[in-house]
Coordinates of C-alpha atoms in Angstrom, one line a residue:
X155 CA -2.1 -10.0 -35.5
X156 CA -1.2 -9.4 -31.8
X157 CA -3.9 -8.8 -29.5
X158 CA -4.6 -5.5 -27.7
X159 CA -3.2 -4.9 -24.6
X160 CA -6.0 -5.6 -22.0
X161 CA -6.3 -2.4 -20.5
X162 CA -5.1 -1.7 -16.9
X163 CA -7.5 -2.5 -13.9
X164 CA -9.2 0.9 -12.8
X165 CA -9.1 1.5 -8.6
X166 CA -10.9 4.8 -7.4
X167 CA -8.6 5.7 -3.9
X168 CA -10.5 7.9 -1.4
X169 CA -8.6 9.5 1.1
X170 CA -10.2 11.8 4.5
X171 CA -9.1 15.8 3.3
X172 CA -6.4 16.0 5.8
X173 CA -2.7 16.0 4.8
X174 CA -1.9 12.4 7.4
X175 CA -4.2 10.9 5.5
X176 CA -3.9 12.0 1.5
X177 CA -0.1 11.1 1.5
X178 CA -0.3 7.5 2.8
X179 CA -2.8 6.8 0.1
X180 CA -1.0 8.7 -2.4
X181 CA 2.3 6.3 -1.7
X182 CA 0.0 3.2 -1.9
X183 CA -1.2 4.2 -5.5
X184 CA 2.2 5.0 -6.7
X185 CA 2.8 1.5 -5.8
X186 CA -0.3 0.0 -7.5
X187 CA 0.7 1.9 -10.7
X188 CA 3.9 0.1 -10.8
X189 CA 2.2 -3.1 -10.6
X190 CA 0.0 -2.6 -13.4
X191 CA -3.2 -1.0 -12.1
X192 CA -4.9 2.4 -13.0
X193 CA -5.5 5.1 -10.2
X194 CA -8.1 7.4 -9.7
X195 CA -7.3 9.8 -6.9
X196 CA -9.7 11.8 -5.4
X197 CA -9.1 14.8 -3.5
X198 CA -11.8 17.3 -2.3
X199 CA -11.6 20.8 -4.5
X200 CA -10.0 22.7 -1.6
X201 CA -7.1 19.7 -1.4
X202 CA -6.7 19.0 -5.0
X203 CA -5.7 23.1 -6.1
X204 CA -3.5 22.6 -2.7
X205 CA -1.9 19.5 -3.8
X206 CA -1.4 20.9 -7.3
X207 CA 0.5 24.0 -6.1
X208 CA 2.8 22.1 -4.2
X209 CA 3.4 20.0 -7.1
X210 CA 4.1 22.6 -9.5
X211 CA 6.0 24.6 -6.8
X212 CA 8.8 21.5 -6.3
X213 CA 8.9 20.0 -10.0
X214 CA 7.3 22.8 -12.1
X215 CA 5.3 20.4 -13.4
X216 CA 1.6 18.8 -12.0
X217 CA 1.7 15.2 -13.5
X218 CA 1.9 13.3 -10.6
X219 CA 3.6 10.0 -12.5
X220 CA 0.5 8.6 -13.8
X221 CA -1.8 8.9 -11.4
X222 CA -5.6 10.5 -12.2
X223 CA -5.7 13.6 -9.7
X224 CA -10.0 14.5 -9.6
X225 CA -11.8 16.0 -7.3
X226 CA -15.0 16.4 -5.4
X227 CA -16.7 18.9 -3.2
X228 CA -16.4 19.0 0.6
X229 CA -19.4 20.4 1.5
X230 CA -17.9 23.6 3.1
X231 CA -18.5 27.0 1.6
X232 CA -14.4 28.8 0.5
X233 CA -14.0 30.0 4.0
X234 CA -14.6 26.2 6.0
X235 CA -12.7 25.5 8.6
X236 CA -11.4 22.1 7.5
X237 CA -9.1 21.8 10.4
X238 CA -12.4 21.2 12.6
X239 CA -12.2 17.8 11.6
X240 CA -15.5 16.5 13.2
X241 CA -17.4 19.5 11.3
X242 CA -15.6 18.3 8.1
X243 CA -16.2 14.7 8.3
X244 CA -20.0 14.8 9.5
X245 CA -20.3 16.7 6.2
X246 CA -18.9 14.5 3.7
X247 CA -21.0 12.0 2.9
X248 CA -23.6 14.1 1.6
X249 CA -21.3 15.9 -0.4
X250 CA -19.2 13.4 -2.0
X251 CA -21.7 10.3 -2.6
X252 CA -23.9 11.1 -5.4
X253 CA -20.7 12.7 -7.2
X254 CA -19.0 9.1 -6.4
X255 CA -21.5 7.1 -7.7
X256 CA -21.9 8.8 -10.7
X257 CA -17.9 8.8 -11.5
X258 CA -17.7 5.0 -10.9
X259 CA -20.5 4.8 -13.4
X260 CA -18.6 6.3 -16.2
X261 CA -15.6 5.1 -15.2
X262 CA -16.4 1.5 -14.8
X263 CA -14.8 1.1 -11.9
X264 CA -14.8 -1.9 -9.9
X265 CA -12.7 -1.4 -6.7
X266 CA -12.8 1.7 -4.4
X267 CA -10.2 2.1 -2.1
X268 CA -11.2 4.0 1.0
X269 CA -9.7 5.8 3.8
X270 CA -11.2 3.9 6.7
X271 CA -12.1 7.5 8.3
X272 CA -14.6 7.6 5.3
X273 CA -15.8 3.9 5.8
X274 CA -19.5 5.6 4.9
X275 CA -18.1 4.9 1.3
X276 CA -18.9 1.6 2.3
X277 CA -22.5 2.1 0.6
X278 CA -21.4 2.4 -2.8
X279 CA -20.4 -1.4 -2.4
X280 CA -24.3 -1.9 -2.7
X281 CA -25.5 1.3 -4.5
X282 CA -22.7 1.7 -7.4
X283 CA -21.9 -1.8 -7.2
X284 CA -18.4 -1.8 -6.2
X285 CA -15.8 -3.6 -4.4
X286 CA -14.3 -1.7 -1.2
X287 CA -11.3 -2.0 0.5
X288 CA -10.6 0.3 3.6
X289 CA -7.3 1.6 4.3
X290 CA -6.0 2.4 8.1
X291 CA -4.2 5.7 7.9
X292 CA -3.4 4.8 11.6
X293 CA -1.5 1.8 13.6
X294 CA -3.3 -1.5 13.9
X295 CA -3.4 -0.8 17.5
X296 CA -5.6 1.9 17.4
X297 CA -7.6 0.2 14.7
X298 CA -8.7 -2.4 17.0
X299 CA -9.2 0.5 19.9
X300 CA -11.5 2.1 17.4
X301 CA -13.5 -1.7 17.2
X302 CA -13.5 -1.7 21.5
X303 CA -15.0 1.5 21.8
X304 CA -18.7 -0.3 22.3
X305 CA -17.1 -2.1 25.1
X306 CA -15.3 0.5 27.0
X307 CA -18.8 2.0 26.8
X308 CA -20.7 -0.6 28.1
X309 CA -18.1 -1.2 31.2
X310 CA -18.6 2.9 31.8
X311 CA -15.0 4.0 30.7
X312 CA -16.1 6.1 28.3
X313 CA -20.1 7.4 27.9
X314 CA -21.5 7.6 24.1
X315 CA -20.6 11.4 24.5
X316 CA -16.7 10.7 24.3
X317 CA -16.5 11.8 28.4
X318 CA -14.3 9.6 30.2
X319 CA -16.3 7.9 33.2
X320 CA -13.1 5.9 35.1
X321 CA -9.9 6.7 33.8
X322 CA -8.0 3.5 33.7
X323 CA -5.2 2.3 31.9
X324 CA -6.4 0.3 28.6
X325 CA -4.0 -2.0 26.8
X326 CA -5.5 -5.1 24.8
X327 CA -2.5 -7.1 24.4
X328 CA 0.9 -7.5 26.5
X329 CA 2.3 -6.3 23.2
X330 CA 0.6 -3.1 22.6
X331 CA 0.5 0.1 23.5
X332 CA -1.4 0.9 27.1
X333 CA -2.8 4.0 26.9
X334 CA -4.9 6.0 29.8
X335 CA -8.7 6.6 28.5
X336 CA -8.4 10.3 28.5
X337 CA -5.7 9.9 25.7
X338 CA -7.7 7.6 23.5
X339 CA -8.3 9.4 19.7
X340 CA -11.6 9.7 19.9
X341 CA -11.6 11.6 23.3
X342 CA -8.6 13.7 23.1
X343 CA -9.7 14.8 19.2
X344 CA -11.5 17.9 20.4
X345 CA -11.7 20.2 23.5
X346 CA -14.9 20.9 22.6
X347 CA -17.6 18.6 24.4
X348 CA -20.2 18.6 21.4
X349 CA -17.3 17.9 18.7
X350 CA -16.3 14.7 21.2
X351 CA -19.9 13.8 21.3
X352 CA -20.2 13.8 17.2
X353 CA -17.0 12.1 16.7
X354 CA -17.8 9.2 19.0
X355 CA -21.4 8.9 17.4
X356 CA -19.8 8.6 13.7
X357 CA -17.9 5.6 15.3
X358 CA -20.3 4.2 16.4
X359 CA -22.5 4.3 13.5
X360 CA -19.8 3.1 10.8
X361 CA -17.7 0.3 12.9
X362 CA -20.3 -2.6 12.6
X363 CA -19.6 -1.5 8.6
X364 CA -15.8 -2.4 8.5
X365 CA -15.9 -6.0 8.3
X366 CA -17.7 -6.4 5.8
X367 CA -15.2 -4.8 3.7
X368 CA -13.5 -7.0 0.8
X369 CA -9.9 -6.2 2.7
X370 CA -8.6 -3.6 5.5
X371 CA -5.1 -2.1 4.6
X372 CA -2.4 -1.1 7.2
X373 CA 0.3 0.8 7.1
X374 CA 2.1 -1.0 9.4
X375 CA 3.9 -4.6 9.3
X376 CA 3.9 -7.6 10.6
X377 CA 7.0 -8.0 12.4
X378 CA 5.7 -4.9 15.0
X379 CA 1.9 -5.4 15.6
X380 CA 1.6 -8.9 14.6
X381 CA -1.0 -8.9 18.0
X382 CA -2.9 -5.7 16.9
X383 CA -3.8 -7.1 13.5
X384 CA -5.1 -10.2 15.0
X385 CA -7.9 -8.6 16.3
X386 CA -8.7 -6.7 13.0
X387 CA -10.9 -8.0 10.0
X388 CA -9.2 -9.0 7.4
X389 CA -5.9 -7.3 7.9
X390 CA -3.3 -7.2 5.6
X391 CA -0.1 -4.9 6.5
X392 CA 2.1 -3.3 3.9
X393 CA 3.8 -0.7 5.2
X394 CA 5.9 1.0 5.8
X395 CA 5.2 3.1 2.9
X396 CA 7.2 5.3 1.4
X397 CA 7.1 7.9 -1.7
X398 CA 9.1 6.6 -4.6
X399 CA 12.2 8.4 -4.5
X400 CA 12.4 9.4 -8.3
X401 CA 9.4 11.3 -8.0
X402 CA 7.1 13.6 -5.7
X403 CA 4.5 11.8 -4.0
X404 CA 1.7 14.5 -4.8
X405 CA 0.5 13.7 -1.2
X406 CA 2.1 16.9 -0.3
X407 CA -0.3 19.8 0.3
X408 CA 2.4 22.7 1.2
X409 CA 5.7 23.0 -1.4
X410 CA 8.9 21.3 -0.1
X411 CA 11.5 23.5 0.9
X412 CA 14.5 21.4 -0.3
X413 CA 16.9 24.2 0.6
X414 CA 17.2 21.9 3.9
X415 CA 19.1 18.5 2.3
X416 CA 22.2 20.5 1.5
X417 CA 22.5 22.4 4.5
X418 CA 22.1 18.7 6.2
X419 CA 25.0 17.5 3.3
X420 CA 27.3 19.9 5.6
X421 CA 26.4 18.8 9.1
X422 CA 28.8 16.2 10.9
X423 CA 27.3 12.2 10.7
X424 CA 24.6 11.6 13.4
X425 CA 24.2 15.1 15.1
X426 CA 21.7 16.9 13.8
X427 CA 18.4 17.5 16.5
X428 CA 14.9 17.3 13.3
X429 CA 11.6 18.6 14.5
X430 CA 8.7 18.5 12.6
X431 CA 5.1 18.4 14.1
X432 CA 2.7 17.6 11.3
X433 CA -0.1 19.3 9.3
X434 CA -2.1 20.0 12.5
X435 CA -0.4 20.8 15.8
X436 CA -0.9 24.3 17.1
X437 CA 1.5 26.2 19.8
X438 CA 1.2 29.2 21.3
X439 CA 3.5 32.0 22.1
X440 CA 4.7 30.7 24.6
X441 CA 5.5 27.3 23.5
X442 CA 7.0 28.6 20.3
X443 CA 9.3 30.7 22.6
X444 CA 10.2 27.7 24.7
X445 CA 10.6 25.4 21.8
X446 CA 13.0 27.8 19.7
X447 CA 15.1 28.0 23.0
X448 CA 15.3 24.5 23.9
X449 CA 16.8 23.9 20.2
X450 CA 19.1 26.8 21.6
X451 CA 20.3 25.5 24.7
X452 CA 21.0 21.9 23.3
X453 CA 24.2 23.6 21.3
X454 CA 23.4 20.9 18.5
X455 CA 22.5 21.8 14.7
X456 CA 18.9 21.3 14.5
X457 CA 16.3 21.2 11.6
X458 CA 12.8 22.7 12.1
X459 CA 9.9 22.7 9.9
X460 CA 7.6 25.5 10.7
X461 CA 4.3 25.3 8.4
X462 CA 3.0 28.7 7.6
X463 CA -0.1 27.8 10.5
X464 CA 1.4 26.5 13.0
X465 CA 1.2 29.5 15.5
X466 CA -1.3 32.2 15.3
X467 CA 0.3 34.3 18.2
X468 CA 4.1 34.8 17.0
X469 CA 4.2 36.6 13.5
X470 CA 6.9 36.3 10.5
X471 CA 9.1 39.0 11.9
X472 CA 9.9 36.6 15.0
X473 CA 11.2 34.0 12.7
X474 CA 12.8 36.0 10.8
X475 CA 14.9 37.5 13.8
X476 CA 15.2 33.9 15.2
X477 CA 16.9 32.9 11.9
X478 CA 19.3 35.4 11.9
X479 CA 20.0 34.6 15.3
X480 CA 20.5 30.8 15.4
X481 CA 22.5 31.1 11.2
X482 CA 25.0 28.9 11.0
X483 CA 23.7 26.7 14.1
X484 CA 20.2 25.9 12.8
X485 CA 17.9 26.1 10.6
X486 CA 14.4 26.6 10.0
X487 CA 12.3 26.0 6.7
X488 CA 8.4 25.8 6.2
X489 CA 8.2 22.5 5.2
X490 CA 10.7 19.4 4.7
X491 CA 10.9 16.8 2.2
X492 CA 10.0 14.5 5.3
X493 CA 11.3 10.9 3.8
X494 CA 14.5 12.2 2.5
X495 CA 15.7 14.4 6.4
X496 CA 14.9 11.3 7.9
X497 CA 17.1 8.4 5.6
X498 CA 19.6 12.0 6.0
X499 CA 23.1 10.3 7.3
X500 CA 23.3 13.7 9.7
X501 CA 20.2 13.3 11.6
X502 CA 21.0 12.3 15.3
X503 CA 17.2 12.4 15.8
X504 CA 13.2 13.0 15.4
X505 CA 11.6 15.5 17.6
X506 CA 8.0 14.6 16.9
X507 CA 4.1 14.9 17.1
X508 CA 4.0 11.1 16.5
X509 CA 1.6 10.9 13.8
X510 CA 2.0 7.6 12.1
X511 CA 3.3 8.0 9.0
X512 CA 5.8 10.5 10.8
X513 CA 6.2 7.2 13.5
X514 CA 6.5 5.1 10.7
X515 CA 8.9 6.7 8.5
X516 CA 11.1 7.4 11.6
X517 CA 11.3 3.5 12.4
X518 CA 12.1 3.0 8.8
X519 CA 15.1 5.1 9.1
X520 CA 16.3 4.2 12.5
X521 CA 15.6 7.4 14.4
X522 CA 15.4 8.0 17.7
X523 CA 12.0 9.8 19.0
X524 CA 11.4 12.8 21.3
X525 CA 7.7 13.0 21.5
X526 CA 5.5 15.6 21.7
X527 CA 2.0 14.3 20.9
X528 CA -0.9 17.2 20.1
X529 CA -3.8 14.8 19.8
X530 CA -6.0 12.2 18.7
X531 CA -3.9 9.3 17.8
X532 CA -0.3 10.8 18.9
X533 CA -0.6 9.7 22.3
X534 CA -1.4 5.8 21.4
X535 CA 1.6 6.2 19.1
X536 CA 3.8 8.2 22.0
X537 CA 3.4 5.0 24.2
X538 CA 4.3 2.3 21.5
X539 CA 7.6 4.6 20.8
X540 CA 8.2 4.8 24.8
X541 CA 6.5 1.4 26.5
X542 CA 6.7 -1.0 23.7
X543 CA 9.5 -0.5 21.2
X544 CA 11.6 1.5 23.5
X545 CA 13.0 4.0 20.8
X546 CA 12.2 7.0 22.1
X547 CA 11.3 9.4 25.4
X548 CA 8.6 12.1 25.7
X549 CA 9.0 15.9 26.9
X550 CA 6.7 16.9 30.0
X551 CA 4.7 19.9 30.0
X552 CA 4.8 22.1 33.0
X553 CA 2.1 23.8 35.3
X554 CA 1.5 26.3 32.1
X555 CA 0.9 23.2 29.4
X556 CA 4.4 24.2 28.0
X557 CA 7.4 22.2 27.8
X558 CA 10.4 24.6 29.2
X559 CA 13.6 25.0 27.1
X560 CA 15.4 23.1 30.0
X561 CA 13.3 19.9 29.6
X562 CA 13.8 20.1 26.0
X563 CA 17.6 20.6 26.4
X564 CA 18.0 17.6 29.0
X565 CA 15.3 15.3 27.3
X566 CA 17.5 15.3 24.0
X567 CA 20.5 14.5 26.0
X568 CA 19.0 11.8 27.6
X569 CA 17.4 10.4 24.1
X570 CA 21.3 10.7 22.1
X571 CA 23.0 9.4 25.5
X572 CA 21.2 6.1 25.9
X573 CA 22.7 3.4 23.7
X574 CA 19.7 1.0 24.6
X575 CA 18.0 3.6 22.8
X576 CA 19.7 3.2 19.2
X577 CA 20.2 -0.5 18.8
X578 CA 16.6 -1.0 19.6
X579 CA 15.8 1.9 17.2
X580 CA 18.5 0.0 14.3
X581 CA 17.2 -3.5 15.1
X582 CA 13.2 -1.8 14.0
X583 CA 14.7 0.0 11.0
X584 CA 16.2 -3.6 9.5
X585 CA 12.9 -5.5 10.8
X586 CA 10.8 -2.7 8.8
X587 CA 13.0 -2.8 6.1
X588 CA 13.3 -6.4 5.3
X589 CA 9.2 -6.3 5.3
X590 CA 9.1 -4.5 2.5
X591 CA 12.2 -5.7 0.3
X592 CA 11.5 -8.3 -2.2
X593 CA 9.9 -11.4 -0.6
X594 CA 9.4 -9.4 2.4
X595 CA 6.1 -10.1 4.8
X596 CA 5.2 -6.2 3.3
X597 CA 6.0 -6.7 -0.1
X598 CA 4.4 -10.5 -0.6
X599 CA 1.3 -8.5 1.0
X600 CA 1.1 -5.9 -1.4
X601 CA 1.4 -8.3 -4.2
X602 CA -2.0 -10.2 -2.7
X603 CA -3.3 -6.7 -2.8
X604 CA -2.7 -6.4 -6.8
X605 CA -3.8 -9.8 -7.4
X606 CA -7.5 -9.0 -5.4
X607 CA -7.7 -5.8 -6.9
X608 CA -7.0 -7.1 -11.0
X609 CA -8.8 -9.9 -10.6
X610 CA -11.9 -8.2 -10.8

């Protein structure tokens, strides 16, 4: 008689509550799945019914191909702002611990992978007796800025508040991205001194935790931050990631509008002007205004995602008027099947908040970047687009903090002009690619990762 099929090597994935950082986990545990492993993802409540809507919104269905969708409490009552993300991360531990033991108990799970904005998970390596991996939602660059914190502190840059003492220009390597101090994450997270102050403290708290974790994933590769990840513990890059494209990601926490890929089917090759800005940038009136007449002036087709809270101060009825206005020249949707605009033979290019998976997935493509960073992160990602790679240029806000309709127009004339511009962005897309095609740097990375992770 045969023997039983040994059963498939549990891993319990932890991602921070925040859309930037649930989908890049989601796409790494789609990936494990396929190589034999058994996935446990856990969502707080609040993102989990979120995710699940989305889900059955696009596919009518909530089986997110194998994957274990469970989920835990956040610690905030129903009305939470979870967009304060200092206030929601201060509060999780507490929350989510004794729950997390207790499901790796009965589980039997041996390997936790955890979003490294929740390296506090690093305590059930020695109360529930697990292994734990931490995964970089953000470039290796910033990693490693994260690690230098302590020492822009002690040389006075920065005081253990988050207030910038000397603003200077900070760049590790000749090959990373420099970056003024006011710009860093941690500083430009919050306008709000006391939500600086708390961020900075968790930092330094959990950092001396990181190395002693088994492994630190990046979403990034080799090929583009080979000097960032020297500087990181334990590194190993396998990005970019990417959704499978048979099946919804579940990442998602608002329903695709997909109403958007045919109207791109009918656009002319390489013209159409895609602006998307993430699950957390706020505008105002009067950037809205400016914005929606930028994409005017420009006279190109453009795409633009509008999430039902990115404005509080322009109501339905404005878009509703602007898209009968601009029919036939643009259009406008809630939110895009992100992966699939970008590999979209139409799209000319990315206007951007620069997150990373959004920076990531836009190199993967080949897409030129206008940026328009919000904060934390967006900046260090702005200047590796602009300074580093050279694929992109950034907008320039005026006396008001908005960026006028005429910089908008002349910005995405200068980025679609410049030739330098597109090769540099083509040469990326086949260095990113090739990483993760079979025997890629990406790829023969992610298969180290299966062998740690089922070797248990």
């Amino acid at each position: 008689m045969a023997a039983p099929p040994s059963p498939r090597p549990p891993v319990m994935v932890l991602p921070f509550p925040a859309q930037g950082h649930v989908m890049p986990l989601m796409e790494l545990s789609h990936r494990l799945v396929g190589h034999g492993l058994e996935v446990d993802f856990v969502n707080t409540h609040y993102n989990h019914d979120r995710a699940l809507k989305a889900m059955a919104a696009e596919r009518g269905t909530v089986d997110p191909d194998g994957i274990h969708m469970v989920s835990l409490p956040d610690g905030m009552g129903p009305d939470g702002d979870r967009t304060d993300i200092a206030l929601l991360g201060s509060g999780l531990p507490a929350a989510m611990l004794g729950p997390l033991k207790e499901m790796i108990r009965s589980k039997k799970i041996k390997w936790v992978i955890a979003d490294v904005s929740m390296c506090w998970a690093m305590e059930l390596a020695a109360t529930a007796g697990v292994r734990v991996a931490l995964f970089s939602t953000f470039s290796a660059a910033v990693f490693a800025l994260r690690l230098h914190v302590p020492k822009l502190i002690d040389d006075g840059v920065l005081d253990e508040s988050g207030n910038v003492r000397r603003n200077e220009t900070i760049q590790l390597t000749p090959k990373m991205p420099p970056i003024e101090a006011a710009e860093l994450p941690w500083v430009c997270l919050s306008s709000l001194p006391e939500r600086r102050r708390l961020m900075i403290q968790i930092l330094l708290k959990t950092n001396p935790v990181i190395p002693l974790a088994a492994i630190v994933i990046c979403n990034t590769f080799e090929g583009i931050e080979s000097e960032a990840l020297d500087l990181l513990p334990n590194a190993l890059p396998v990005g970019p990631l990417e959704a499978p494209a048979a099946s919804s990601s579940a990442g998602q926490l608002w329903p695709e509008d997909p109403v958007c890929l045919p109207w791109l089917d009918a656009q002319a090759r390489g013209s159409v002007i895609y602006v998307a800005f993430g699950s957390f940038t706020v505008f105002d009136a009067a950037r809205v205004q400016e914005l929606a007449d930028g994409l005017e002036l420009t006279g190109r087709p453009f795409l633009w995602a509008v999430r039902p809270n990115i404005t509080a101060g322009i109501g339905e009825e404005w878009f509703d008027a602007f898209k009968l206005r601009v029919e036939g020249k643009g259009l406008v949707v809630g939110w895009a099947p992100q992966q699939r605009v970008l590999s979209h033979p139409s799209v000319a290019c990315f206007v951007s908040h620069c997150g990373w998976n959004s920076t990531m997935e836009g190199m993967l493509h080949g897409v030129p970047f206008l940026c328009w960073p919000y904060f934390a992160d967006q900046f260090a990602n702005q200047s590796y687009i602009c300074n580093v790679w050279g694929t992109g240029v950034k907008v320039h806000a005026d006396e008001r903090g908005a960026v006028t309709k005429e910089d908008i127009k002349n910005k995405v004339e200068q980025l679609l002009g410049d030739d330098g511009i597109k090769a540099r962005a083509a040469t990326w897309k086949d260095a990113a690619s090739t990483s993760i095609a079979e025997g890629g740097s990406s790829d023969q990375n992610l298969l180290k990762l299966v062998k740690l992770l089922t070797h248990q």
